[in-house]
Amino acid sequence: MDTSNTISTSCLCSNAVFKSIFESNYKLIRNYLIYKYKDVDRAEDVAQNAFVILWENCSNLKPEQAKSFLFTTAIRLSLNEIKHDKVVSNFELFSNKNELNSESPEFLLEETELKKQLELAINQLPEKQRVVFLMNRFDNQSYTEIALSLGLSVKAIEKRMHLALLTLRKVMKSI
């Protein structure tokens, strides 16, 4: 009995015809996908999914169209999975970058409290030391520039800055 003749005259939705198509094409499709994408597990999954889609569309297809339909479906499913993997990979890269740049809430709270204490310590410095410290550290002025703008010697500015830093170090050690 010629099975190809029986297949072409039968309905694709019958169990016998579908089983015959499965047995003659499953290994071909699976091996093709393994060769093309180098992933055995994925190739088996995609081949099985292609047969599921064939079964869902069996009333719209003739048995002789099955092989072409299966290969086309399998390739499209594989490409969709590859595209999905790229999206997932890009998302992971993006989310990992965000995680690297973000600090924990505890760290942010400690940082905020430390800033407040530092500001308080700077504000408690004697006026002359505070002015020199702020001009140097926040306005980025050199000791010479500060000396010129305040009408003092560079040595006087160095002494005020030294005293301000000593005071701030003491305060920060106690924190």
mmCIF file of C-alpha atoms in Angstrom:
data_model
loop_
_atom_site.group_PDB
_atom_site.id
_atom_site.type_symbol
_atom_site.label_atom_id
_atom_site.label_comp_id
_atom_site.label_asym_id
_atom_site.label_seq_id
_atom_site.Cartn_x
_atom_site.Cartn_y
_atom_site.Cartn_z
ATOM 1 C CA MET A 1 0.000 0.000 0.000
ATOM 2 C CA ASP A 2 1.360 3.424 -0.987
ATOM 3 C CA THR A 3 1.262 5.744 2.050
ATOM 4 C CA SER A 4 1.990 8.926 0.068
ATOM 5 C CA ASN A 5 -1.141 8.330 -2.005
ATOM 6 C CA THR A 6 -3.191 7.688 1.137
ATOM 7 C CA ILE A 7 -1.862 10.876 2.742
ATOM 8 C CA SER A 8 -2.670 13.087 -0.230
ATOM 9 C CA THR A 9 -6.296 11.925 -0.387
ATOM 10 C CA SER A 10 -6.919 11.944 3.373
ATOM 11 C CA CYS A 11 -7.700 14.759 5.752
ATOM 12 C CA LEU A 12 -4.737 16.177 7.685
ATOM 13 C CA CYS A 13 -6.882 16.261 10.834
ATOM 14 C CA SER A 14 -7.212 12.473 11.019
ATOM 15 C CA ASN A 15 -4.991 10.888 13.640
ATOM 16 C CA ALA A 16 -3.460 8.367 11.231
ATOM 17 C CA VAL A 17 -2.454 10.992 8.658
ATOM 18 C CA PHE A 18 -1.120 13.392 11.273
ATOM 19 C CA LYS A 19 0.848 10.593 12.958
ATOM 20 C CA SER A 20 2.343 9.628 9.607
ATOM 21 C CA ILE A 21 3.390 13.226 8.918
ATOM 22 C CA PHE A 22 4.832 13.525 12.432
ATOM 23 C CA GLU A 23 6.885 10.339 12.080
ATOM 24 C CA SER A 24 8.249 11.296 8.682
ATOM 25 C CA ASN A 25 9.074 14.952 9.480
ATOM 26 C CA TYR A 26 9.814 15.384 13.183
ATOM 27 C CA LYS A 27 13.446 14.217 13.038
ATOM 28 C CA LEU A 28 14.085 16.213 9.860
ATOM 29 C CA ILE A 29 12.811 19.433 11.413
ATOM 30 C CA ARG A 30 14.524 18.826 14.736
ATOM 31 C CA ASN A 31 17.866 18.032 13.073
ATOM 32 C CA TYR A 32 17.567 21.058 10.810
ATOM 33 C CA LEU A 33 16.946 23.314 13.827
ATOM 34 C CA ILE A 34 19.847 21.757 15.739
ATOM 35 C CA TYR A 35 22.125 22.390 12.766
ATOM 36 C CA LYS A 36 20.864 25.926 12.264
ATOM 37 C CA TYR A 37 20.711 27.157 15.907
ATOM 38 C CA LYS A 38 23.049 24.752 17.766
ATOM 39 C CA ASP A 39 20.627 24.139 20.653
ATOM 40 C CA VAL A 40 19.168 20.639 21.023
ATOM 41 C CA ASP A 41 16.584 21.424 23.711
ATOM 42 C CA ARG A 42 15.309 24.480 21.911
ATOM 43 C CA ALA A 43 15.223 22.585 18.604
ATOM 44 C CA GLU A 44 13.038 19.863 20.131
ATOM 45 C CA ASP A 45 10.712 22.408 21.727
ATOM 46 C CA VAL A 46 10.345 24.392 18.526
ATOM 47 C CA ALA A 47 9.762 21.260 16.439
ATOM 48 C CA GLN A 48 7.028 20.131 18.817
ATOM 49 C CA ASN A 49 5.453 23.583 18.824
ATOM 50 C CA ALA A 50 5.463 23.571 15.017
ATOM 51 C CA PHE A 51 3.471 20.330 15.074
ATOM 52 C CA VAL A 52 1.036 21.825 17.582
ATOM 53 C CA ILE A 53 0.473 24.759 15.248
ATOM 54 C CA LEU A 54 0.069 22.348 12.337
ATOM 55 C CA TRP A 55 -2.600 20.469 14.298
ATOM 56 C CA GLU A 56 -4.392 23.719 15.108
ATOM 57 C CA ASN A 57 -4.442 24.556 11.378
ATOM 58 C CA CYS A 58 -5.034 21.046 10.024
ATOM 59 C CA SER A 59 -8.463 21.908 8.609
ATOM 60 C CA ASN A 60 -6.948 24.726 6.502
ATOM 61 C CA LEU A 61 -4.125 22.667 4.986
ATOM 62 C CA LYS A 62 -3.751 19.694 2.715
ATOM 63 C CA PRO A 63 -1.450 16.851 3.780
ATOM 64 C CA GLU A 64 0.999 17.639 0.965
ATOM 65 C CA GLN A 65 1.411 21.187 2.377
ATOM 66 C CA ALA A 66 2.342 19.928 5.832
ATOM 67 C CA LYS A 67 6.125 19.618 5.395
ATOM 68 C CA SER A 68 6.522 23.119 3.979
ATOM 69 C CA PHE A 69 4.205 24.537 6.644
ATOM 70 C CA LEU A 70 6.171 22.781 9.404
ATOM 71 C CA PHE A 71 9.557 24.068 8.242
ATOM 72 C CA THR A 72 8.276 27.609 7.770
ATOM 73 C CA THR A 73 6.589 27.565 11.176
ATOM 74 C CA ALA A 74 9.641 26.087 12.902
ATOM 75 C CA ILE A 75 11.960 28.724 11.418
ATOM 76 C CA ARG A 76 9.622 31.549 12.404
ATOM 77 C CA LEU A 77 9.274 30.193 15.943
ATOM 78 C CA SER A 78 13.060 29.927 16.262
ATOM 79 C CA LEU A 79 13.598 33.448 15.012
ATOM 80 C CA ASN A 80 10.942 34.747 17.397
ATOM 81 C CA GLU A 81 12.696 33.018 20.297
ATOM 82 C CA ILE A 82 16.033 34.503 19.260
ATOM 83 C CA LYS A 83 14.442 37.940 19.049
ATOM 84 C CA HIS A 84 12.888 37.404 22.483
ATOM 85 C CA ASP A 85 16.267 36.349 23.897
ATOM 86 C CA LYS A 86 17.797 39.578 22.612
ATOM 87 C CA VAL A 87 15.068 41.632 24.276
ATOM 88 C CA VAL A 88 15.600 39.786 27.554
ATOM 89 C CA SER A 89 19.363 40.207 27.276
ATOM 90 C CA ASN A 90 19.054 43.939 26.588
ATOM 91 C CA PHE A 91 16.677 44.312 29.519
ATOM 92 C CA GLU A 92 19.082 42.489 31.823
ATOM 93 C CA LEU A 93 21.956 44.690 30.693
ATOM 94 C CA PHE A 94 19.878 47.829 31.216
ATOM 95 C CA SER A 95 18.598 46.736 34.621
ATOM 96 C CA ASN A 96 22.090 45.721 35.759
ATOM 97 C CA LYS A 97 23.400 49.163 34.816
ATOM 98 C CA ASN A 98 20.642 50.756 36.883
ATOM 99 C CA GLU A 99 21.394 48.486 39.834
ATOM 100 C CA LEU A 100 25.085 49.393 39.682
ATOM 101 C CA ASN A 101 24.284 53.109 39.720
ATOM 102 C CA SER A 102 21.716 53.045 42.478
ATOM 103 C CA GLU A 103 22.565 52.842 46.146
ATOM 104 C CA SER A 104 20.587 51.192 48.859
ATOM 105 C CA PRO A 105 18.084 53.279 50.821
ATOM 106 C CA GLU A 106 20.226 52.837 53.938
ATOM 107 C CA PHE A 107 23.242 54.272 52.150
ATOM 108 C CA LEU A 108 21.243 57.231 50.859
ATOM 109 C CA LEU A 109 19.902 57.936 54.360
ATOM 110 C CA GLU A 110 23.375 57.790 55.883
ATOM 111 C CA GLU A 111 24.710 60.041 53.129
ATOM 112 C CA THR A 112 21.965 62.614 53.772
ATOM 113 C CA GLU A 113 22.609 62.585 57.521
ATOM 114 C CA LEU A 114 26.353 62.896 56.982
ATOM 115 C CA LYS A 115 25.826 65.895 54.702
ATOM 116 C CA LYS A 116 23.638 67.582 57.323
ATOM 117 C CA GLN A 117 26.251 67.022 60.033
ATOM 118 C CA LEU A 118 29.019 68.296 57.770
ATOM 119 C CA GLU A 119 27.026 71.425 56.923
ATOM 120 C CA LEU A 120 26.381 71.997 60.621
ATOM 121 C CA ALA A 121 30.089 71.563 61.395
ATOM 122 C CA ILE A 122 31.049 74.027 58.636
ATOM 123 C CA ASN A 123 28.509 76.548 59.910
ATOM 124 C CA GLN A 124 29.968 76.254 63.437
ATOM 125 C CA LEU A 125 33.466 77.129 62.260
ATOM 126 C CA PRO A 126 34.708 80.580 63.250
ATOM 127 C CA GLU A 127 33.785 83.163 60.607
ATOM 128 C CA LYS A 128 37.305 83.674 59.246
ATOM 129 C CA GLN A 129 37.981 79.937 58.911
ATOM 130 C CA ARG A 130 34.559 79.252 57.366
ATOM 131 C CA VAL A 131 35.007 81.963 54.712
ATOM 132 C CA VAL A 132 38.414 80.621 53.680
ATOM 133 C CA PHE A 133 37.191 76.992 53.692
ATOM 134 C CA LEU A 134 34.136 77.768 51.549
ATOM 135 C CA MET A 135 36.117 79.885 49.083
ATOM 136 C CA ASN A 136 38.692 77.124 48.663
ATOM 137 C CA ARG A 137 36.516 73.994 48.668
ATOM 138 C CA PHE A 138 33.264 75.225 47.131
ATOM 139 C CA ASP A 139 34.374 78.165 44.966
ATOM 140 C CA ASN A 140 37.595 76.352 43.938
ATOM 141 C CA GLN A 141 39.769 79.380 44.590
ATOM 142 C CA SER A 142 43.453 78.982 45.254
ATOM 143 C CA TYR A 143 45.052 80.297 48.423
ATOM 144 C CA THR A 144 46.577 83.132 46.391
ATOM 145 C CA GLU A 145 43.199 84.164 44.981
ATOM 146 C CA ILE A 146 41.614 84.051 48.435
ATOM 147 C CA ALA A 147 44.494 86.113 49.870
ATOM 148 C CA LEU A 148 44.045 88.751 47.178
ATOM 149 C CA SER A 149 40.279 88.992 47.607
ATOM 150 C CA LEU A 150 40.484 89.191 51.440
ATOM 151 C CA GLY A 151 43.571 91.399 51.529
ATOM 152 C CA LEU A 152 45.591 88.895 53.565
ATOM 153 C CA SER A 153 48.839 86.997 53.107
ATOM 154 C CA VAL A 154 48.907 83.501 51.649
ATOM 155 C CA LYS A 155 50.371 82.272 54.966
ATOM 156 C CA ALA A 156 47.348 83.634 56.846
ATOM 157 C CA ILE A 157 44.998 81.831 54.456
ATOM 158 C CA GLU A 158 46.991 78.589 54.874
ATOM 159 C CA LYS A 159 46.766 78.904 58.687
ATOM 160 C CA ARG A 160 42.972 79.522 58.601
ATOM 161 C CA MET A 161 42.443 76.607 56.228
ATOM 162 C CA HIS A 162 44.581 74.336 58.398
ATOM 163 C CA LEU A 163 42.613 75.232 61.522
ATOM 164 C CA ALA A 164 39.289 74.729 59.682
ATOM 165 C CA LEU A 165 40.330 71.284 58.480
ATOM 166 C CA LEU A 166 41.514 70.263 61.949
ATOM 167 C CA THR A 167 38.167 71.281 63.438
ATOM 168 C CA LEU A 168 36.200 69.456 60.743
ATOM 169 C CA ARG A 169 38.309 66.292 61.155
ATOM 170 C CA LYS A 170 37.553 66.253 64.879
ATOM 171 C CA VAL A 171 33.849 66.645 64.212
ATOM 172 C CA MET A 172 33.831 63.954 61.523
ATOM 173 C CA LYS A 173 35.748 61.471 63.713
ATOM 174 C CA SER A 174 33.062 61.724 66.360
ATOM 175 C CA ILE A 175 30.332 60.917 63.807
#
